[in-house]
Amino acid sequence: MIRRLVSVAVASLALGGAVQAQDADEARVMEILKTTPLIDGHNDLPWALRQQYGNDVYAVDLTTNLAASTKLHTDIARLRAGGVGGQFWSVYVPASLTPLEAVEETFEQIDTAKRIIAAHPDTFGLATTADEVDAVFKSGRIASLIGMEGGYSIDDSLALLREFYRAGARYMTLTHSKTTTWADSATDAPKWGGLSPFGEAVVKEMNRLGMMVDLSHVSEETMLDAMRVSDAPVIFSHSSARAVTDHPRNVPDRVLRMMPQDGGIVMINLAPGFVSEAVRAWNGAKAGEEARLKTLNPGDPGVVEAGLTAWTTANPTPLATLADVVAHIQHVRDAAGIDHVGLGADFDGIGSLPEGMGGVDAYPRILAALMAAGWTEADIRKIAGENLLRVMRSVEAVAASKAGERPSMARLES
């Protein structure tokens, strides 16, 4: 009995010491983030507001912590608690839309992002360049940038691409879940073996404009084609490492090893199916069971739903963890180098999150775990924001070098 009490006491002391060390590291992280902006590459709050609140930015009080009262991952209270200094607001629309619908709704989403910023001028400031990010951050506000998710939004028109740039979009993800008329997606059947000739023209025009080429969601062949064609560094605004979790949405080592030459950045996603191999395998098994039930019970969705509920009860969902996230960050660093890793969580764009990371206040915990693993203050500054700012400045420099070039008149061949 005495031995057991001693063991419990020792374990409690060890746990208490670990908690104190974590708290100390988080405090150090917050000090670092006072002078280096933490810039997240992808947040779907505009889409969440569209889906849940009809795009009304006043329908919820974003100044308060909404964790208990809403499904939102994002609000101003948690952004501040998370030390966020810069945020790319994603202006996502579904790949299932017609091209004209996608154009219209993407412009609506840009309007929503700008209305979020305008509704809270003491908290947010629009930024379209690296220097503007620095200026907004130094003013004590969160630099707010706009990123398009899905090349179908330009409706095969470089004129529309230019108008989206003028509206403030500073990156475009070349595909989403579906292959487009000019680029292959990671999660759809390939058509082009990467980029079509028009897809290459899109990348070149993005270089001329100064819009970052985002390769999250694209196939490996599209990654390689885009990196070959682009004169500027590329980004992965919200992706993780395929060697750690074998999902086609993640970045393979072959591409990671090319990042030092390219100069780009891979910003780690928090989606459980992308960061946990156990969750990825569970998702695959569930999809297989659903397909089996539909085959056995055609036209009877009630039986399918009941069978899937029973399967899920017998096979509970595994949990992704902070350790899973750290493993992806560390692998990208090991394969690509410290200068080529960042954070792009995908908050409000995914249904679930790793354990203990329920919202945008999670960043100090992630960065503190890296410090506990031996990362230096200089390393933390790089992953937080310095790497992305360097990429932005490189993209801007390429655009400045092309200032004398005429806009491309390339068109998609029928």
mmCIF file of C-alpha atoms in Angstrom:
data_model
loop_
_atom_site.group_PDB
_atom_site.id
_atom_site.type_symbol
_atom_site.label_atom_id
_atom_site.label_comp_id
_atom_site.label_asym_id
_atom_site.label_seq_id
_atom_site.Cartn_x
_atom_site.Cartn_y
_atom_site.Cartn_z
ATOM 1 C CA MET A 1 0.000 0.000 0.000
ATOM 2 C CA ILE A 2 2.812 2.393 0.939
ATOM 3 C CA ARG A 3 4.624 1.559 -2.295
ATOM 4 C CA ARG A 4 1.488 2.290 -4.289
ATOM 5 C CA LEU A 5 0.994 5.648 -2.532
ATOM 6 C CA VAL A 6 4.620 6.562 -3.223
ATOM 7 C CA SER A 7 4.212 5.602 -6.901
ATOM 8 C CA VAL A 8 1.073 7.697 -7.200
ATOM 9 C CA ALA A 9 2.818 10.635 -5.524
ATOM 10 C CA VAL A 10 5.820 10.368 -7.863
ATOM 11 C CA ALA A 11 3.532 10.157 -10.899
ATOM 12 C CA SER A 12 1.580 13.193 -9.704
ATOM 13 C CA LEU A 13 4.780 15.167 -9.204
ATOM 14 C CA ALA A 14 5.994 14.189 -12.679
ATOM 15 C CA LEU A 15 2.676 15.198 -14.223
ATOM 16 C CA GLY A 16 2.699 18.459 -12.331
ATOM 17 C CA GLY A 17 6.234 19.142 -13.511
ATOM 18 C CA ALA A 18 5.268 18.410 -17.120
ATOM 19 C CA VAL A 19 2.277 20.754 -16.873
ATOM 20 C CA GLN A 20 4.449 23.510 -15.391
ATOM 21 C CA ALA A 21 7.022 23.056 -18.169
ATOM 22 C CA GLN A 22 4.258 23.198 -20.817
ATOM 23 C CA ASP A 23 2.863 26.369 -19.243
ATOM 24 C CA ALA A 24 6.332 27.933 -19.175
ATOM 25 C CA ASP A 25 6.912 27.073 -22.838
ATOM 26 C CA GLU A 26 3.521 28.476 -23.814
ATOM 27 C CA ALA A 27 4.375 31.699 -21.976
ATOM 28 C CA ARG A 28 7.683 31.873 -23.911
ATOM 29 C CA VAL A 29 5.771 31.300 -27.154
ATOM 30 C CA MET A 30 3.396 34.168 -26.413
ATOM 31 C CA GLU A 31 6.373 36.474 -25.796
ATOM 32 C CA ILE A 32 7.835 35.471 -29.171
ATOM 33 C CA LEU A 33 4.515 36.133 -30.893
ATOM 34 C CA LYS A 34 4.492 39.704 -29.602
ATOM 35 C CA THR A 35 7.244 40.562 -32.087
ATOM 36 C CA THR A 36 6.837 37.896 -34.808
ATOM 37 C CA PRO A 37 3.369 37.474 -36.331
ATOM 38 C CA LEU A 38 1.936 33.976 -36.306
ATOM 39 C CA ILE A 39 0.380 33.753 -39.774
ATOM 40 C CA ASP A 40 -1.994 30.873 -40.448
ATOM 41 C CA GLY A 41 -2.369 29.911 -44.104
ATOM 42 C CA HIS A 42 -5.997 28.812 -44.211
ATOM 43 C CA ASN A 43 -9.129 29.557 -42.171
ATOM 44 C CA ASP A 44 -12.673 28.961 -43.495
ATOM 45 C CA LEU A 45 -14.574 31.325 -41.198
ATOM 46 C CA PRO A 46 -16.201 33.104 -44.193
ATOM 47 C CA TRP A 47 -17.585 29.757 -45.387
ATOM 48 C CA ALA A 48 -18.758 28.810 -41.882
ATOM 49 C CA LEU A 49 -20.610 32.126 -41.654
ATOM 50 C CA ARG A 50 -22.190 31.458 -45.059
ATOM 51 C CA GLN A 51 -23.319 27.962 -44.087
ATOM 52 C CA GLN A 52 -24.508 28.685 -40.565
ATOM 53 C CA TYR A 53 -25.487 32.366 -40.544
ATOM 54 C CA GLY A 54 -26.338 33.390 -44.104
ATOM 55 C CA ASN A 55 -23.072 35.362 -44.453
ATOM 56 C CA ASP A 56 -24.208 37.796 -41.750
ATOM 57 C CA VAL A 57 -21.015 38.787 -39.930
ATOM 58 C CA TYR A 58 -23.110 40.286 -37.109
ATOM 59 C CA ALA A 59 -25.195 37.131 -36.534
ATOM 60 C CA VAL A 60 -22.730 36.041 -33.836
ATOM 61 C CA ASP A 61 -20.597 38.178 -31.554
ATOM 62 C CA LEU A 62 -17.100 37.419 -32.814
ATOM 63 C CA THR A 63 -15.580 39.458 -29.988
ATOM 64 C CA THR A 64 -16.529 36.753 -27.459
ATOM 65 C CA ASN A 65 -15.386 33.168 -26.994
ATOM 66 C CA LEU A 66 -17.914 31.143 -28.986
ATOM 67 C CA ALA A 67 -16.567 27.671 -28.188
ATOM 68 C CA ALA A 68 -19.441 26.710 -25.910
ATOM 69 C CA SER A 69 -22.290 28.360 -27.822
ATOM 70 C CA THR A 70 -21.459 27.608 -31.470
ATOM 71 C CA LYS A 71 -19.634 25.124 -33.685
ATOM 72 C CA LEU A 72 -17.192 27.828 -34.800
ATOM 73 C CA HIS A 73 -13.471 27.294 -34.290
ATOM 74 C CA THR A 74 -12.745 31.007 -34.691
ATOM 75 C CA ASP A 75 -13.537 34.178 -32.789
ATOM 76 C CA ILE A 76 -11.543 37.226 -31.756
ATOM 77 C CA ALA A 77 -11.144 36.104 -28.140
ATOM 78 C CA ARG A 78 -9.531 32.838 -29.223
ATOM 79 C CA LEU A 79 -7.474 34.463 -31.992
ATOM 80 C CA ARG A 80 -5.926 36.698 -29.332
ATOM 81 C CA ALA A 81 -5.446 33.784 -26.924
ATOM 82 C CA GLY A 82 -3.757 31.882 -29.752
ATOM 83 C CA GLY A 83 -1.325 34.701 -30.477
ATOM 84 C CA VAL A 84 -2.494 34.977 -34.090
ATOM 85 C CA GLY A 85 -0.929 37.962 -35.868
ATOM 86 C CA GLY A 86 -1.942 37.216 -39.444
ATOM 87 C CA GLN A 87 -4.651 35.135 -41.058
ATOM 88 C CA PHE A 88 -5.399 34.056 -44.616
ATOM 89 C CA TRP A 89 -9.188 33.953 -44.815
ATOM 90 C CA SER A 90 -10.167 31.263 -47.316
ATOM 91 C CA VAL A 91 -12.851 32.223 -49.845
ATOM 92 C CA TYR A 92 -13.836 28.640 -50.580
ATOM 93 C CA VAL A 93 -16.838 27.545 -52.625
ATOM 94 C CA PRO A 94 -17.704 23.895 -53.474
ATOM 95 C CA ALA A 95 -16.317 22.152 -56.549
ATOM 96 C CA SER A 96 -19.860 20.943 -57.301
ATOM 97 C CA LEU A 97 -20.970 24.413 -58.429
ATOM 98 C CA THR A 98 -21.255 25.386 -62.073
ATOM 99 C CA PRO A 99 -18.409 27.680 -63.203
ATOM 100 C CA LEU A 100 -20.619 30.783 -63.214
ATOM 101 C CA GLU A 101 -21.978 29.940 -59.751
ATOM 102 C CA ALA A 102 -18.415 29.476 -58.495
ATOM 103 C CA VAL A 103 -17.387 32.903 -59.833
ATOM 104 C CA GLU A 104 -20.370 34.627 -58.219
ATOM 105 C CA GLU A 105 -20.062 32.892 -54.865
ATOM 106 C CA THR A 106 -16.288 33.407 -54.655
ATOM 107 C CA PHE A 107 -16.759 37.141 -55.077
ATOM 108 C CA GLU A 108 -19.463 36.942 -52.394
ATOM 109 C CA GLN A 109 -17.008 35.184 -50.088
ATOM 110 C CA ILE A 110 -14.398 37.884 -50.700
ATOM 111 C CA ASP A 111 -17.075 40.393 -49.722
ATOM 112 C CA THR A 112 -17.752 38.400 -46.540
ATOM 113 C CA ALA A 113 -14.060 38.368 -45.608
ATOM 114 C CA LYS A 114 -13.856 42.134 -46.123
ATOM 115 C CA ARG A 115 -17.029 42.671 -44.077
ATOM 116 C CA ILE A 116 -15.515 40.655 -41.198
ATOM 117 C CA ILE A 117 -12.506 42.980 -41.315
ATOM 118 C CA ALA A 118 -14.644 46.128 -41.584
ATOM 119 C CA ALA A 119 -16.892 45.047 -38.702
ATOM 120 C CA HIS A 120 -13.899 44.887 -36.335
ATOM 121 C CA PRO A 121 -11.436 47.594 -37.453
ATOM 122 C CA ASP A 122 -9.690 47.621 -34.067
ATOM 123 C CA THR A 123 -8.876 43.920 -34.447
ATOM 124 C CA PHE A 124 -8.346 43.305 -38.175
ATOM 125 C CA GLY A 125 -6.607 45.125 -41.010
ATOM 126 C CA LEU A 126 -6.618 44.090 -44.674
ATOM 127 C CA ALA A 127 -3.158 43.204 -45.995
ATOM 128 C CA THR A 128 -2.158 42.389 -49.573
ATOM 129 C CA THR A 129 1.660 42.493 -49.286
ATOM 130 C CA ALA A 130 4.288 41.356 -46.807
ATOM 131 C CA ASP A 131 5.000 44.966 -45.857
ATOM 132 C CA GLU A 132 1.302 45.520 -45.166
ATOM 133 C CA VAL A 133 1.265 42.416 -42.948
ATOM 134 C CA ASP A 134 4.121 43.920 -40.946
ATOM 135 C CA ALA A 135 2.391 47.305 -40.717
ATOM 136 C CA VAL A 136 -0.958 45.880 -39.551
ATOM 137 C CA PHE A 137 0.769 43.615 -37.030
ATOM 138 C CA LYS A 138 2.809 46.507 -35.625
ATOM 139 C CA SER A 139 -0.431 48.457 -35.166
ATOM 140 C CA GLY A 140 -1.602 45.742 -32.747
ATOM 141 C CA ARG A 141 -4.124 44.237 -35.157
ATOM 142 C CA ILE A 142 -4.394 40.920 -36.988
ATOM 143 C CA ALA A 143 -3.253 41.188 -40.595
ATOM 144 C CA SER A 144 -6.049 39.756 -42.745
ATOM 145 C CA LEU A 145 -5.303 38.293 -46.158
ATOM 146 C CA ILE A 146 -7.478 36.515 -48.725
ATOM 147 C CA GLY A 147 -6.827 33.145 -50.357
ATOM 148 C CA MET A 148 -8.974 31.476 -53.043
ATOM 149 C CA GLU A 149 -9.553 27.724 -52.743
ATOM 150 C CA GLY A 150 -10.244 26.080 -56.109
ATOM 151 C CA GLY A 151 -9.172 27.077 -59.614
ATOM 152 C CA TYR A 152 -12.676 26.417 -60.961
ATOM 153 C CA SER A 153 -13.592 29.835 -59.549
ATOM 154 C CA ILE A 154 -11.909 31.611 -62.488
ATOM 155 C CA ASP A 155 -14.166 29.832 -65.031
ATOM 156 C CA ASP A 156 -11.166 29.242 -67.334
ATOM 157 C CA SER A 157 -10.682 33.000 -67.694
ATOM 158 C CA LEU A 158 -7.406 34.792 -66.996
ATOM 159 C CA ALA A 159 -9.366 38.056 -67.025
ATOM 160 C CA LEU A 160 -11.327 36.765 -64.021
ATOM 161 C CA LEU A 161 -8.077 35.668 -62.377
ATOM 162 C CA ARG A 162 -6.854 39.247 -62.684
ATOM 163 C CA GLU A 163 -10.105 40.599 -61.233
ATOM 164 C CA PHE A 164 -9.826 38.275 -58.241
ATOM 165 C CA TYR A 165 -6.295 39.562 -57.691
ATOM 166 C CA ARG A 166 -7.560 43.161 -57.844
ATOM 167 C CA ALA A 167 -10.224 42.193 -55.292
ATOM 168 C CA GLY A 168 -7.466 41.166 -52.884
ATOM 169 C CA ALA A 169 -6.868 37.421 -53.421
ATOM 170 C CA ARG A 170 -3.194 36.660 -52.855
ATOM 171 C CA TYR A 171 -3.146 32.930 -53.424
ATOM 172 C CA MET A 172 -5.221 30.469 -55.396
ATOM 173 C CA THR A 173 -5.389 26.736 -54.698
ATOM 174 C CA LEU A 174 -5.265 25.267 -58.208
ATOM 175 C CA THR A 175 -7.885 22.571 -57.482
ATOM 176 C CA HIS A 176 -10.086 21.420 -54.668
ATOM 177 C CA SER A 177 -11.542 17.905 -54.405
ATOM 178 C CA LYS A 178 -12.259 17.569 -58.139
ATOM 179 C CA THR A 179 -10.023 17.696 -61.190
ATOM 180 C CA THR A 180 -10.638 20.899 -63.141
ATOM 181 C CA THR A 181 -10.595 21.623 -66.853
ATOM 182 C CA TRP A 182 -6.861 22.328 -66.561
ATOM 183 C CA ALA A 183 -5.396 20.679 -63.408
ATOM 184 C CA ASP A 184 -5.565 17.276 -61.707
ATOM 185 C CA SER A 185 -6.782 16.979 -58.110
ATOM 186 C CA ALA A 186 -5.294 14.632 -55.511
ATOM 187 C CA THR A 187 -8.717 13.132 -54.784
ATOM 188 C CA ASP A 188 -10.193 12.680 -58.258
ATOM 189 C CA ALA A 189 -9.389 10.803 -61.451
ATOM 190 C CA PRO A 190 -6.565 12.498 -63.388
ATOM 191 C CA LYS A 191 -7.207 13.973 -66.835
ATOM 192 C CA TRP A 192 -4.057 15.910 -67.692
ATOM 193 C CA GLY A 193 -1.153 14.136 -66.025
ATOM 194 C CA GLY A 194 -0.700 17.300 -63.933
ATOM 195 C CA LEU A 195 -1.308 20.653 -65.610
ATOM 196 C CA SER A 196 -2.724 21.144 -69.099
ATOM 197 C CA PRO A 197 -1.104 23.821 -71.325
ATOM 198 C CA PHE A 198 -3.763 26.278 -70.138
ATOM 199 C CA GLY A 199 -2.985 25.300 -66.541
ATOM 200 C CA GLU A 200 0.630 26.254 -67.164
ATOM 201 C CA ALA A 201 -0.576 29.608 -68.503
ATOM 202 C CA VAL A 202 -2.590 30.113 -65.295
ATOM 203 C CA VAL A 203 0.523 29.568 -63.171
ATOM 204 C CA LYS A 204 2.574 31.967 -65.308
ATOM 205 C CA GLU A 205 -0.104 34.658 -65.079
ATOM 206 C CA MET A 206 -0.239 34.199 -61.300
ATOM 207 C CA ASN A 207 3.536 34.788 -61.265
ATOM 208 C CA ARG A 208 3.083 37.977 -63.293
ATOM 209 C CA LEU A 209 0.389 39.254 -60.951
ATOM 210 C CA GLY A 210 2.117 38.301 -57.693
ATOM 211 C CA MET A 211 -0.456 35.700 -56.639
ATOM 212 C CA MET A 212 0.960 32.704 -54.770
ATOM 213 C CA VAL A 213 0.476 29.293 -56.402
ATOM 214 C CA ASP A 214 -1.136 27.045 -53.762
ATOM 215 C CA LEU A 215 -0.702 23.292 -54.271
ATOM 216 C CA SER A 216 -2.828 21.950 -51.430
ATOM 217 C CA HIS A 217 -5.436 19.525 -52.864
ATOM 218 C CA VAL A 218 -3.584 18.920 -56.146
ATOM 219 C CA SER A 219 -2.128 15.639 -57.420
ATOM 220 C CA GLU A 220 1.580 14.899 -57.157
ATOM 221 C CA GLU A 221 1.926 15.363 -60.931
ATOM 222 C CA THR A 222 0.275 18.791 -60.666
ATOM 223 C CA MET A 223 2.673 19.705 -57.854
ATOM 224 C CA LEU A 224 5.654 18.785 -60.013
ATOM 225 C CA ASP A 225 4.326 20.604 -63.081
ATOM 226 C CA ALA A 226 3.518 23.763 -61.135
ATOM 227 C CA MET A 227 6.948 23.819 -59.471
ATOM 228 C CA ARG A 228 8.586 23.354 -62.890
ATOM 229 C CA VAL A 229 6.571 26.144 -64.532
ATOM 230 C CA SER A 230 6.466 28.694 -61.705
ATOM 231 C CA ASP A 231 9.181 31.345 -61.524
ATOM 232 C CA ALA A 232 8.150 32.071 -57.924
ATOM 233 C CA PRO A 233 8.090 29.810 -54.842
ATOM 234 C CA VAL A 234 4.913 27.766 -54.361
ATOM 235 C CA ILE A 235 2.951 27.222 -51.169
ATOM 236 C CA PHE A 236 0.885 24.450 -49.621
ATOM 237 C CA SER A 237 -1.548 26.548 -47.590
ATOM 238 C CA HIS A 238 -2.984 23.626 -45.595
ATOM 239 C CA SER A 239 -1.308 20.246 -46.150
ATOM 240 C CA SER A 240 0.633 17.664 -44.165
ATOM 241 C CA ALA A 241 3.252 14.945 -44.822
ATOM 242 C CA ARG A 242 2.345 11.800 -46.773
ATOM 243 C CA ALA A 243 5.188 9.795 -45.229
ATOM 244 C CA VAL A 244 3.538 10.216 -41.811
ATOM 245 C CA THR A 245 -0.095 9.794 -42.914
ATOM 246 C CA ASP A 246 -0.575 8.112 -46.264
ATOM 247 C CA HIS A 247 -3.350 10.331 -47.624
ATOM 248 C CA PRO A 248 -3.200 11.610 -51.239
ATOM 249 C CA ARG A 249 -3.936 15.130 -49.959
ATOM 250 C CA ASN A 250 -0.584 15.154 -48.159
ATOM 251 C CA VAL A 251 2.781 16.136 -49.632
ATOM 252 C CA PRO A 252 5.099 13.265 -50.644
ATOM 253 C CA ASP A 253 8.779 13.256 -49.676
ATOM 254 C CA ARG A 254 9.786 13.601 -53.327
ATOM 255 C CA VAL A 255 8.177 17.048 -53.335
ATOM 256 C CA LEU A 256 9.323 17.974 -49.826
ATOM 257 C CA ARG A 257 12.936 17.404 -50.850
ATOM 258 C CA MET A 258 12.456 19.872 -53.716
ATOM 259 C CA MET A 259 11.321 22.705 -51.446
ATOM 260 C CA PRO A 260 14.791 24.172 -50.691
ATOM 261 C CA GLN A 261 15.429 24.687 -54.405
ATOM 262 C CA ASP A 262 11.891 25.961 -54.986
ATOM 263 C CA GLY A 263 11.937 28.250 -51.936
ATOM 264 C CA GLY A 264 8.354 27.494 -50.984
ATOM 265 C CA ILE A 265 6.543 26.454 -47.814
ATOM 266 C CA VAL A 266 4.341 23.597 -46.540
ATOM 267 C CA MET A 267 1.815 24.786 -43.929
ATOM 268 C CA ILE A 268 0.594 21.955 -41.701
ATOM 269 C CA ASN A 269 -3.115 21.042 -41.694
ATOM 270 C CA LEU A 270 -4.896 19.791 -38.546
ATOM 271 C CA ALA A 271 -7.594 17.610 -40.170
ATOM 272 C CA PRO A 272 -7.516 14.307 -38.210
ATOM 273 C CA GLY A 273 -7.683 12.196 -41.368
ATOM 274 C CA PHE A 274 -4.608 13.962 -42.711
ATOM 275 C CA VAL A 275 -2.470 13.900 -39.550
ATOM 276 C CA SER A 276 -3.404 10.546 -37.960
ATOM 277 C CA GLU A 277 -2.804 7.284 -39.842
ATOM 278 C CA ALA A 278 -5.252 5.562 -37.480
ATOM 279 C CA VAL A 279 -8.002 8.071 -38.327
ATOM 280 C CA ARG A 280 -7.210 7.837 -42.050
ATOM 281 C CA ALA A 281 -7.521 4.047 -41.951
ATOM 282 C CA TRP A 282 -10.747 4.277 -39.912
ATOM 283 C CA ASN A 283 -12.247 6.709 -42.431
ATOM 284 C CA GLY A 284 -11.387 4.301 -45.239
ATOM 285 C CA ALA A 285 -12.926 1.346 -43.409
ATOM 286 C CA LYS A 286 -16.098 3.336 -42.704
ATOM 287 C CA ALA A 287 -16.404 4.344 -46.350
ATOM 288 C CA GLY A 288 -15.967 0.706 -47.354
ATOM 289 C CA GLU A 289 -18.665 -0.419 -44.944
ATOM 290 C CA GLU A 290 -21.045 2.270 -46.209
ATOM 291 C CA ALA A 291 -20.474 1.155 -49.807
ATOM 292 C CA ARG A 292 -21.096 -2.464 -48.800
ATOM 293 C CA LEU A 293 -24.350 -1.590 -47.034
ATOM 294 C CA LYS A 294 -25.589 0.428 -50.017
ATOM 295 C CA THR A 295 -24.847 -2.466 -52.358
ATOM 296 C CA LEU A 296 -26.754 -4.903 -50.144
ATOM 297 C CA ASN A 297 -29.664 -2.531 -49.486
ATOM 298 C CA PRO A 298 -30.352 -0.547 -52.675
ATOM 299 C CA GLY A 299 -33.099 2.009 -52.255
ATOM 300 C CA ASP A 300 -33.295 1.539 -48.477
ATOM 301 C CA PRO A 301 -31.302 4.393 -46.874
ATOM 302 C CA GLY A 302 -32.824 3.683 -43.455
ATOM 303 C CA VAL A 303 -31.251 0.235 -43.300
ATOM 304 C CA VAL A 304 -27.950 1.653 -44.534
ATOM 305 C CA GLU A 305 -27.986 4.372 -41.866
ATOM 306 C CA ALA A 306 -28.824 1.875 -39.109
ATOM 307 C CA GLY A 307 -26.101 -0.486 -40.251
ATOM 308 C CA LEU A 308 -23.527 2.301 -40.385
ATOM 309 C CA THR A 309 -24.534 3.473 -36.899
ATOM 310 C CA ALA A 310 -24.062 -0.052 -35.579
ATOM 311 C CA TRP A 311 -20.654 -0.322 -37.272
ATOM 312 C CA THR A 312 -19.534 3.013 -35.811
ATOM 313 C CA THR A 313 -20.655 1.961 -32.335
ATOM 314 C CA ALA A 314 -18.616 -1.225 -32.641
ATOM 315 C CA ASN A 315 -15.653 0.656 -34.124
ATOM 316 C CA PRO A 316 -15.251 4.007 -32.304
ATOM 317 C CA THR A 317 -13.438 6.824 -34.076
ATOM 318 C CA PRO A 318 -9.763 7.056 -33.068
ATOM 319 C CA LEU A 319 -8.512 10.409 -31.829
ATOM 320 C CA ALA A 320 -5.822 12.475 -33.492
ATOM 321 C CA THR A 321 -3.435 14.084 -30.992
ATOM 322 C CA LEU A 322 -0.969 16.912 -30.559
ATOM 323 C CA ALA A 323 1.802 14.338 -30.964
ATOM 324 C CA ASP A 324 0.415 13.490 -34.430
ATOM 325 C CA VAL A 325 0.551 17.149 -35.457
ATOM 326 C CA VAL A 326 4.088 17.563 -34.121
ATOM 327 C CA ALA A 327 5.182 14.463 -36.071
ATOM 328 C CA HIS A 328 4.081 16.084 -39.338
ATOM 329 C CA ILE A 329 5.768 19.379 -38.537
ATOM 330 C CA GLN A 330 8.978 17.597 -37.597
ATOM 331 C CA HIS A 331 8.920 15.435 -40.728
ATOM 332 C CA VAL A 332 8.505 18.440 -43.025
ATOM 333 C CA ARG A 333 11.397 20.115 -41.238
ATOM 334 C CA ASP A 334 13.552 17.010 -41.579
ATOM 335 C CA ALA A 335 12.746 16.504 -45.274
ATOM 336 C CA ALA A 336 12.507 20.100 -46.509
ATOM 337 C CA GLY A 337 14.321 22.180 -43.887
ATOM 338 C CA ILE A 338 13.360 24.649 -41.191
ATOM 339 C CA ASP A 339 12.877 27.424 -43.786
ATOM 340 C CA HIS A 340 10.035 25.567 -45.519
ATOM 341 C CA VAL A 341 7.475 24.727 -42.825
ATOM 342 C CA GLY A 342 4.519 26.758 -41.567
ATOM 343 C CA LEU A 343 1.000 26.464 -40.131
ATOM 344 C CA GLY A 344 -2.264 26.239 -42.088
ATOM 345 C CA ALA A 345 -4.726 24.605 -39.736
ATOM 346 C CA ASP A 346 -7.966 24.683 -41.809
ATOM 347 C CA PHE A 347 -10.024 25.841 -38.829
ATOM 348 C CA ASP A 348 -13.758 26.106 -39.609
ATOM 349 C CA GLY A 349 -13.183 24.063 -42.756
ATOM 350 C CA ILE A 350 -13.051 20.638 -41.083
ATOM 351 C CA GLY A 351 -15.602 18.827 -38.955
ATOM 352 C CA SER A 352 -13.324 17.591 -36.181
ATOM 353 C CA LEU A 353 -9.941 18.476 -34.716
ATOM 354 C CA PRO A 354 -7.138 16.740 -32.825
ATOM 355 C CA GLU A 355 -7.657 16.240 -29.119
ATOM 356 C CA GLY A 356 -7.180 19.462 -27.142
ATOM 357 C CA MET A 357 -7.101 21.664 -30.236
ATOM 358 C CA GLY A 358 -10.676 22.830 -30.553
ATOM 359 C CA GLY A 359 -10.023 26.264 -32.000
ATOM 360 C CA VAL A 360 -7.619 29.001 -33.016
ATOM 361 C CA ASP A 361 -6.311 29.308 -29.461
ATOM 362 C CA ALA A 362 -4.369 26.041 -30.010
ATOM 363 C CA TYR A 363 -1.208 27.521 -31.544
ATOM 364 C CA PRO A 364 0.717 28.146 -28.301
ATOM 365 C CA ARG A 365 0.244 24.477 -27.362
ATOM 366 C CA ILE A 366 1.606 23.353 -30.736
ATOM 367 C CA LEU A 367 4.596 25.688 -30.616
ATOM 368 C CA ALA A 368 5.299 24.895 -26.954
ATOM 369 C CA ALA A 369 5.418 21.188 -27.840
ATOM 370 C CA LEU A 370 8.010 22.008 -30.505
ATOM 371 C CA MET A 371 10.079 23.946 -27.968
ATOM 372 C CA ALA A 372 9.893 20.990 -25.605
ATOM 373 C CA ALA A 373 11.255 18.872 -28.473
ATOM 374 C CA GLY A 374 14.280 21.149 -28.804
ATOM 375 C CA TRP A 375 13.192 23.839 -31.257
ATOM 376 C CA THR A 376 14.893 27.174 -30.658
ATOM 377 C CA GLU A 377 13.304 30.614 -30.479
ATOM 378 C CA ALA A 378 14.660 31.299 -33.983
ATOM 379 C CA ASP A 379 12.980 28.101 -35.226
ATOM 380 C CA ILE A 380 9.655 29.124 -33.681
ATOM 381 C CA ARG A 381 9.823 32.538 -35.348
ATOM 382 C CA LYS A 382 10.375 30.864 -38.720
ATOM 383 C CA ILE A 383 7.447 28.442 -38.535
ATOM 384 C CA ALA A 384 5.177 31.096 -37.019
ATOM 385 C CA GLY A 385 5.503 33.702 -39.750
ATOM 386 C CA GLU A 386 8.990 34.494 -41.013
ATOM 387 C CA ASN A 387 8.981 31.683 -43.572
ATOM 388 C CA LEU A 388 5.692 32.773 -45.105
ATOM 389 C CA LEU A 389 6.699 36.439 -45.201
ATOM 390 C CA ARG A 390 9.886 35.458 -47.023
ATOM 391 C CA VAL A 391 7.838 33.523 -49.597
ATOM 392 C CA MET A 392 5.461 36.465 -50.047
ATOM 393 C CA ARG A 393 8.360 38.822 -50.656
ATOM 394 C CA SER A 394 9.869 36.410 -53.196
ATOM 395 C CA VAL A 395 6.544 36.197 -55.060
ATOM 396 C CA GLU A 396 6.251 39.991 -55.001
ATOM 397 C CA ALA A 397 9.803 40.342 -56.342
ATOM 398 C CA VAL A 398 9.051 37.996 -59.252
ATOM 399 C CA ALA A 399 5.932 40.031 -60.073
ATOM 400 C CA ALA A 400 7.971 43.262 -59.954
ATOM 401 C CA SER A 401 10.467 41.737 -62.412
ATOM 402 C CA LYS A 402 7.576 41.044 -64.806
ATOM 403 C CA ALA A 403 5.997 44.485 -64.520
ATOM 404 C CA GLY A 404 6.704 45.211 -68.182
ATOM 405 C CA GLU A 405 4.980 42.076 -69.452
ATOM 406 C CA ARG A 406 1.521 42.281 -70.990
ATOM 407 C CA PRO A 407 -1.387 40.349 -69.432
ATOM 408 C CA SER A 408 -1.716 36.870 -70.884
ATOM 409 C CA MET A 409 -4.382 36.318 -73.513
ATOM 410 C CA ALA A 410 -4.230 32.513 -73.224
ATOM 411 C CA ARG A 411 -7.539 30.689 -73.525
ATOM 412 C CA LEU A 412 -8.639 27.163 -72.797
ATOM 413 C CA GLU A 413 -8.741 25.077 -75.962
ATOM 414 C CA SER A 414 -12.126 23.411 -76.442
#
